[in-house]
Amino acid sequence: MLQQKLYPLHESLRVGIFLAIVGGMLDAHTYLFRGGVFANAQTGNMVLFGISAAEKNWSRCLYYLVPIIAFFLGVIVTEILKRKITEEAFLNWRHTILVIEAALLCVLGFLPKEVPDVIVNVTVSFVCSLQVNCFRTLKGNAYATTMCTGNLRSAAEHLCRFWLDHDRPAGKSAARYFIIILFFCFGAATGALFTNLFQEKTLFLCAILLVGTLILLLRSDKHIAPQKES
């Protein structure tokens, strides 16, 4: 029996693509331009923190610990906004998160290279935390727009279900995961290119993409087209 489902617009593939591009760009930018720190996925920073601790390089430990803490605080801020701002508001809590992200990235875009890397990395980690905790599902499936390890695992899982169990919806989900991964990589490549050309001003492009996502959410219908599932 076929069943129709309506998904919120923030779970649409087009929104996921915009955010994945931003996620890839930010990771490439901070790694290439701000001291080799992964601002999005904190696993890398935790590994580097552990290596620094083993080497008893305590100042380097702090260098990697700060963005980890910033990411943690971003999740807390998201949860607070989720409880304070209703879904019915013209600017609901997801819209507010996008505004905060874009505003912070614009501020960072004005900061020259001479500004200590830790200031920028902490802020970008905070921004990425807001985003990953705000946009967590893609048409009902869990995903992330600022890191891709989980997306890769989910893509493989759904592909196996499609291949071995002939589950057609799982095949569509696998395709969506692969698209998000592709655009994350595209964002990283674009971020590297623009960072080499425009340095800190690359963050303005990220802010523009976030504003575009906000406009899309504000102007479009409440729900995206229904999907048939067996």
GROMACS .gro file of C-alpha atoms in nm, residues 15-16 18-24 26 40 71 74 78 97-98 101 105 125-136 143-147 206 210:
model
   37
   15VAL     CA    1   1.826   2.304   0.147
   16GLY     CA    2   2.065   2.021   0.230
   18PHE     CA    3   2.310   2.468   0.013
   19LEU     CA    4   2.413   2.381   0.368
   20ALA     CA    5   2.652   2.104   0.261
   21ILE     CA    6   2.833   2.347   0.031
   22VAL     CA    7   2.870   2.589   0.322
   23GLY     CA    8   2.995   2.309   0.548
   24GLY     CA    9   3.261   2.202   0.299
   26LEU     CA   10   3.414   2.634   0.607
   40ASN     CA   11   3.323   2.141   1.147
   71PHE     CA   12   3.103   2.340   1.921
   74GLY     CA   13   2.666   2.587   1.998
   78THR     CA   14   2.047   2.578   1.963
   97ILE     CA   15   1.993   3.016   1.349
   98LEU     CA   16   2.058   3.098   0.983
  101GLU     CA   17   2.529   3.207   1.125
  105LEU     CA   18   3.047   3.483   0.918
  125SER     CA   19   3.307   2.594   1.522
  126PHE     CA   20   3.018   2.763   1.699
  127VAL     CA   21   2.850   2.839   1.364
  128CYS     CA   22   2.891   2.481   1.246
  129SER     CA   23   2.749   2.350   1.570
  130LEU     CA   24   2.440   2.566   1.528
  131GLN     CA   25   2.393   2.437   1.176
  132VAL     CA   26   2.447   2.067   1.240
  133ASN     CA   27   2.212   2.068   1.539
  134CYS     CA   28   1.946   2.268   1.355
  135PHE     CA   29   1.929   2.075   1.027
  136ARG     CA   30   1.945   1.709   1.124
  143TYR     CA   31   2.215   1.341   0.819
  144ALA     CA   32   2.469   1.618   0.872
  145THR     CA   33   2.574   1.915   0.658
  146THR     CA   34   2.905   1.999   0.825
  147MET     CA   35   3.063   1.650   0.828
  206CYS     CA   36   2.928   3.131   0.289
  210LEU     CA   37   2.305   3.095   0.419
   0.00000   0.00000   0.00000
